[in-house]
Coordinates of C-alpha atoms and ligand atoms in Angstrom, one line a residue:
M594 CA -16.2 -115.7 -5.1
A595 CA -18.8 -117.9 -6.8
K596 CA -18.3 -118.0 -10.5
R597 CA -20.3 -118.7 -13.6
I598 CA -19.4 -121.6 -15.9
D599 CA -20.0 -121.3 -19.6
V600 CA -19.6 -124.4 -21.7
S601 CA -19.7 -124.3 -25.4
D602 CA -19.8 -127.1 -27.9
L603 CA -18.0 -129.6 -25.7
N604 CA -17.0 -133.1 -26.9
V605 CA -15.5 -135.5 -24.5
Y606 CA -13.5 -138.6 -25.5
Y607 CA -12.0 -141.7 -24.0
G608 CA -9.5 -142.6 -26.8
Q609 CA -11.5 -143.0 -29.9
F610 CA -14.8 -143.3 -28.1
K611 CA -16.8 -140.1 -27.9
A612 CA -18.7 -140.3 -24.6
V613 CA -20.3 -136.8 -24.6
E614 CA -21.2 -134.7 -27.6
G615 CA -21.9 -131.0 -28.3
V616 CA -22.7 -129.7 -24.8
T617 CA -23.5 -126.0 -24.5
M618 CA -24.7 -124.7 -21.2
T619 CA -24.4 -122.1 -18.5
V620 CA -24.1 -122.9 -14.9
E621 CA -25.2 -120.0 -12.8
P622 CA -23.3 -118.8 -9.7
R623 CA -24.8 -119.0 -6.2
S624 CA -27.2 -121.6 -7.2
V625 CA -27.5 -125.4 -7.5
T626 CA -27.6 -127.1 -10.9
A627 CA -28.6 -130.8 -11.0
F628 CA -27.5 -133.2 -13.7
I629 CA -29.9 -136.0 -14.3
G630 CA -30.2 -138.8 -16.9
P631 CA -29.9 -142.5 -17.5
S632 CA -26.8 -144.5 -16.5
G633 CA -24.0 -144.2 -19.1
C634 CA -25.2 -140.9 -20.6
G635 CA -22.0 -139.1 -19.6
K636 CA -23.0 -137.1 -16.5
S637 CA -19.8 -138.0 -14.5
T638 CA -17.6 -137.7 -17.6
F639 CA -19.0 -134.2 -18.4
L640 CA -18.8 -133.2 -14.7
R641 CA -15.1 -134.1 -14.6
T642 CA -14.4 -131.8 -17.6
L643 CA -15.5 -128.8 -15.6
N644 CA -12.4 -129.0 -13.3
R645 CA -10.0 -130.7 -15.8
M646 CA -10.1 -134.1 -14.0
H647 CA -11.2 -135.9 -17.2
E648 CA -7.8 -135.6 -18.7
V649 CA -6.0 -137.5 -15.9
I650 CA -7.7 -140.6 -17.4
P651 CA -5.4 -142.2 -20.0
G652 CA -6.9 -141.3 -23.5
G653 CA -9.1 -138.7 -21.9
R654 CA -9.5 -135.7 -24.2
V655 CA -11.8 -132.7 -24.5
E656 CA -12.8 -130.4 -27.4
G657 CA -14.6 -127.2 -27.0
K658 CA -14.6 -124.4 -24.4
V659 CA -15.2 -124.1 -20.7
L660 CA -15.1 -120.6 -19.3
L661 CA -15.0 -119.8 -15.6
D662 CA -16.3 -116.2 -15.6
D663 CA -14.0 -115.0 -18.4
Q664 CA -11.2 -117.4 -17.9
D665 CA -10.8 -120.2 -20.5
L666 CA -10.0 -123.3 -18.3
Y667 CA -8.4 -125.1 -21.3
A668 CA -6.2 -122.2 -22.4
S669 CA -2.6 -123.3 -22.9
D670 CA -1.3 -121.1 -20.0
V671 CA -3.7 -122.5 -17.5
D672 CA -2.4 -124.9 -14.9
P673 CA -4.8 -127.9 -14.5
V674 CA -3.7 -128.4 -10.9
A675 CA -4.7 -124.8 -10.0
V676 CA -8.1 -125.4 -11.7
R677 CA -8.7 -128.5 -9.6
R678 CA -8.1 -126.4 -6.5
T679 CA -10.5 -123.6 -7.6
I680 CA -13.2 -126.1 -8.5
G681 CA -13.6 -128.6 -5.7
M682 CA -15.1 -132.1 -6.1
V683 CA -17.0 -134.4 -3.8
F684 CA -17.4 -138.0 -4.9
Q685 CA -20.0 -140.7 -4.7
R686 CA -18.1 -142.7 -2.0
P687 CA -16.8 -140.6 0.8
N688 CA -13.0 -140.7 0.4
P689 CA -11.4 -139.1 3.5
F690 CA -7.6 -139.7 3.6
P691 CA -7.9 -142.9 5.7
T692 CA -4.8 -142.6 7.9
M693 CA -5.2 -138.9 8.6
S694 CA -7.0 -137.4 11.5
I695 CA -10.3 -135.4 11.1
Y696 CA -8.3 -132.2 11.6
D697 CA -5.6 -133.1 9.1
N698 CA -8.2 -134.2 6.5
V699 CA -9.6 -130.7 6.5
A700 CA -6.2 -129.0 6.8
A701 CA -4.6 -131.0 4.0
G702 CA -5.6 -128.7 1.1
L703 CA -4.6 -125.6 3.0
R704 CA -1.2 -127.0 3.8
L705 CA -0.7 -127.8 0.1
N706 CA -1.6 -124.2 -0.6
G707 CA 1.2 -123.1 1.8
V708 CA -1.0 -122.0 4.7
K709 CA 1.1 -122.3 7.9
G710 CA 0.6 -121.5 11.6
R711 CA -1.5 -123.5 14.0
K712 CA -3.8 -120.6 14.8
K713 CA -4.8 -119.9 11.1
L714 CA -5.2 -123.6 10.5
D715 CA -7.4 -124.1 13.6
E716 CA -9.6 -121.2 12.5
V717 CA -10.2 -122.6 9.0
V718 CA -10.6 -126.2 10.2
E719 CA -13.3 -125.0 12.6
K720 CA -15.0 -122.8 10.1
S721 CA -15.0 -125.5 7.4
L722 CA -16.4 -128.2 9.8
R723 CA -19.1 -125.7 11.0
G724 CA -19.8 -125.0 7.3
A725 CA -20.2 -128.7 6.6
N726 CA -22.5 -129.1 9.6
L727 CA -20.1 -131.5 11.3
W728 CA -18.3 -129.4 14.0
N729 CA -20.5 -130.3 16.9
E730 CA -20.2 -134.0 16.2
V731 CA -16.4 -134.1 15.9
K732 CA -15.0 -131.1 17.9
D733 CA -14.0 -133.4 20.8
R734 CA -12.2 -135.9 18.6
L735 CA -10.4 -133.9 15.9
N736 CA -7.3 -136.0 16.3
K737 CA -9.1 -139.3 15.6
P738 CA -8.9 -140.8 12.1
G739 CA -11.4 -139.5 9.6
A740 CA -12.1 -143.1 8.6
G741 CA -13.6 -143.7 12.0
L742 CA -16.7 -141.6 11.2
S743 CA -20.0 -142.9 9.9
G744 CA -20.6 -142.7 6.1
G745 CA -22.7 -139.6 6.4
Q746 CA -20.1 -137.9 8.6
Q747 CA -17.3 -138.9 6.3
Q748 CA -19.2 -137.3 3.4
R749 CA -19.6 -134.1 5.4
L750 CA -15.9 -134.3 6.2
C751 CA -15.1 -134.5 2.5
I752 CA -17.3 -131.5 2.0
A753 CA -15.5 -129.7 4.8
R754 CA -12.2 -130.6 3.1
A755 CA -13.4 -129.3 -0.2
I756 CA -14.7 -125.9 1.2
A757 CA -11.6 -125.3 3.4
V758 CA -9.7 -124.0 0.4
E759 CA -12.6 -121.7 -0.5
P760 CA -13.2 -123.1 -4.0
Q761 CA -15.3 -121.1 -6.5
V762 CA -17.3 -124.0 -7.6
L763 CA -18.3 -127.3 -5.9
L764 CA -18.9 -130.4 -8.1
M765 CA -20.7 -133.3 -6.5
D766 CA -21.1 -136.7 -8.2
E767 CA -24.0 -138.5 -6.5
P768 CA -22.8 -137.4 -3.1
C769 CA -25.7 -139.1 -1.3
S770 CA -26.0 -142.4 -3.1
A771 CA -24.1 -144.2 -0.4
L772 CA -25.9 -142.5 2.5
D773 CA -29.0 -143.3 4.6
P774 CA -32.1 -140.9 4.3
I775 CA -31.2 -138.9 7.4
S776 CA -27.6 -138.2 6.3
T777 CA -29.0 -137.5 2.8
L778 CA -31.2 -134.8 4.2
A779 CA -28.3 -133.4 6.2
I780 CA -26.2 -133.1 3.0
E781 CA -29.2 -131.6 1.1
D782 CA -29.6 -129.0 3.9
L783 CA -25.9 -128.3 3.7
I784 CA -26.0 -127.8 -0.1
N785 CA -28.9 -125.4 0.4
D786 CA -26.7 -123.4 2.9
L787 CA -23.6 -123.4 0.7
K788 CA -25.3 -122.2 -2.4
S789 CA -25.3 -118.6 -1.2
Q790 CA -21.5 -118.6 -1.5
Y791 CA -20.8 -121.2 -4.2
T792 CA -21.7 -122.4 -7.6
I793 CA -22.8 -126.0 -7.1
V794 CA -23.3 -128.8 -9.5
I795 CA -24.8 -132.1 -8.3
V796 CA -25.2 -135.3 -10.3
T797 CA -28.1 -137.4 -8.9
H798 CA -30.3 -140.3 -9.8
N799 CA -32.8 -139.3 -7.2
M800 CA -35.5 -137.2 -8.9
Q801 CA -36.9 -136.1 -5.6
Q802 CA -33.4 -134.9 -4.6
A803 CA -33.0 -133.0 -7.8
A804 CA -36.4 -131.4 -7.3
R805 CA -35.7 -130.5 -3.6
V806 CA -32.1 -129.3 -3.9
S807 CA -31.6 -127.7 -7.3
D808 CA -32.6 -124.4 -8.9
R809 CA -31.8 -125.6 -12.4
T810 CA -31.8 -129.1 -13.9
A811 CA -30.0 -130.4 -16.9
F812 CA -31.3 -133.6 -18.5
F813 CA -28.7 -135.7 -20.4
N814 CA -29.7 -138.7 -22.6
L815 CA -28.2 -141.4 -24.7
A816 CA -29.5 -142.2 -28.2
A817 CA -28.2 -145.8 -28.0
T818 CA -25.4 -147.8 -26.4
G819 CA -22.1 -146.8 -27.9
K820 CA -23.4 -143.4 -29.0
P821 CA -22.3 -140.2 -27.2
G822 CA -24.5 -138.8 -24.5
K823 CA -26.0 -135.4 -25.1
L824 CA -27.6 -132.6 -23.2
V825 CA -31.3 -132.7 -24.0
E826 CA -32.3 -129.5 -22.1
I827 CA -31.5 -127.4 -19.2
D828 CA -34.0 -125.1 -17.5
D829 CA -35.4 -124.0 -14.1
T830 CA -36.0 -127.2 -12.1
H831 CA -39.6 -126.3 -11.6
R832 CA -40.1 -126.2 -15.3
I833 CA -38.1 -129.4 -16.0
F834 CA -40.3 -131.3 -13.6
N835 CA -43.6 -129.7 -14.4
N836 CA -43.5 -128.6 -18.0
P837 CA -40.3 -129.8 -19.9
S838 CA -39.9 -128.8 -23.5
V839 CA -38.8 -132.2 -24.7
K840 CA -40.9 -135.4 -24.4
A841 CA -37.9 -137.6 -23.5
T842 CA -37.3 -135.4 -20.4
E843 CA -40.9 -136.0 -19.3
D844 CA -40.6 -139.7 -19.9
Y845 CA -37.4 -140.0 -17.9
I846 CA -38.8 -137.9 -15.0
S847 CA -42.0 -139.8 -14.8
G848 CA -40.0 -143.1 -14.7
R849 CA -40.9 -144.4 -18.1
F850 CA -37.3 -145.2 -18.8
G851 CA -33.9 -145.1 -17.2
Ligands
ATP867 N1 -12.4 -144.6 -17.8 C1 -13.2 -144.8 -18.9 N2 -12.8 -145.3 -20.0 C2 -13.5 -145.6 -21.1 N3 -14.8 -145.3 -21.1 C3 -15.4 -144.8 -20.0 C4 -14.6 -144.5 -18.8 N4 -15.5 -144.0 -17.9 C5 -16.7 -143.9 -18.5 N5 -16.7 -144.4 -19.7 C6 -17.8 -144.5 -20.7 O1 -18.3 -143.2 -20.9 C7 -19.7 -143.2 -21.0 C8 -20.3 -142.3 -20.0 O2 -20.0 -142.7 -18.7 P1 -20.3 -141.9 -17.3 O3 -19.6 -142.6 -16.2 O4 -19.9 -140.5 -17.6 O5 -21.9 -142.0 -17.3 P2 -22.9 -141.5 -16.1 O6 -23.9 -140.8 -16.8 O7 -22.1 -140.9 -15.0 O8 -23.5 -142.9 -15.6 P3 -23.9 -143.4 -14.1 O9 -25.3 -142.7 -14.0 O10 -24.0 -144.8 -14.2 O11 -22.9 -142.9 -13.1 C9 -20.1 -144.7 -20.8 O12 -20.3 -145.3 -22.0 C10 -19.0 -145.3 -20.1 O13 -18.9 -146.7 -20.3
MG868 MG1 -21.8 -141.3 -13.0

């Protein structure tokens, strides 16, 4: 189920502006890869190219290749909507569908995929909420609005919604930055549980979080404002944090810039 991502020589544009340049990397399945780097270096932009979300932005354009196992995600016969279903995304601000119940939030993607029948839906909703470590807190109020949960619960609800459709990859853009430390640890535990089944990429500004939660870390950097962001290096997290190959990585991690 979990798949490998192979990116080669990717350039990402907003109109004429090249935001990210020349990224080549492999994201390993059944593991967590963290993206770190200073603000504006293109982490979110690059992340969104991995499930073809970038091109929904007017002027958004991508050059290069992204393979999911052997499938070229940008091949002309590939349906971007199907890609977005296979590669789920969790955003910085929890964004449950505000008027929908907790149950319907989790079931929404399944219904879009044509899953019918109360029994099947009940099963998947429970399994996903358990998977997101939220079931015990919400099982007695599944018909209440998702927007009535705490921020940390809403983020776990969004994760339940994302995993309900059994994606092959889960992309998370600063999923904990709006959360308190306890909810943050709950999400980190959850990421650790999920990685046995999924390929996970997480963007984070929190160095401790990257060190705690990821197996591999990619450091992105920016030469100057207005220049494209680049991947500086990607390696085992332990190595990036203890013995990086590039001085800029060490400077960033030790807080000398960014
Ligand atoms: N919708 C957009 N239109 C035009 N330029 C954009 C757009 N979104 C981002 N950019 C530009 O692309 C570059 C990369 O932005 P991006 O949001 O990917 O950075 P980031 O590394 O995620 O930063 P942060 O850590 O602050 O979230 C920046 O120069 C930014 O101004
Ligand atoms: Mg960002």
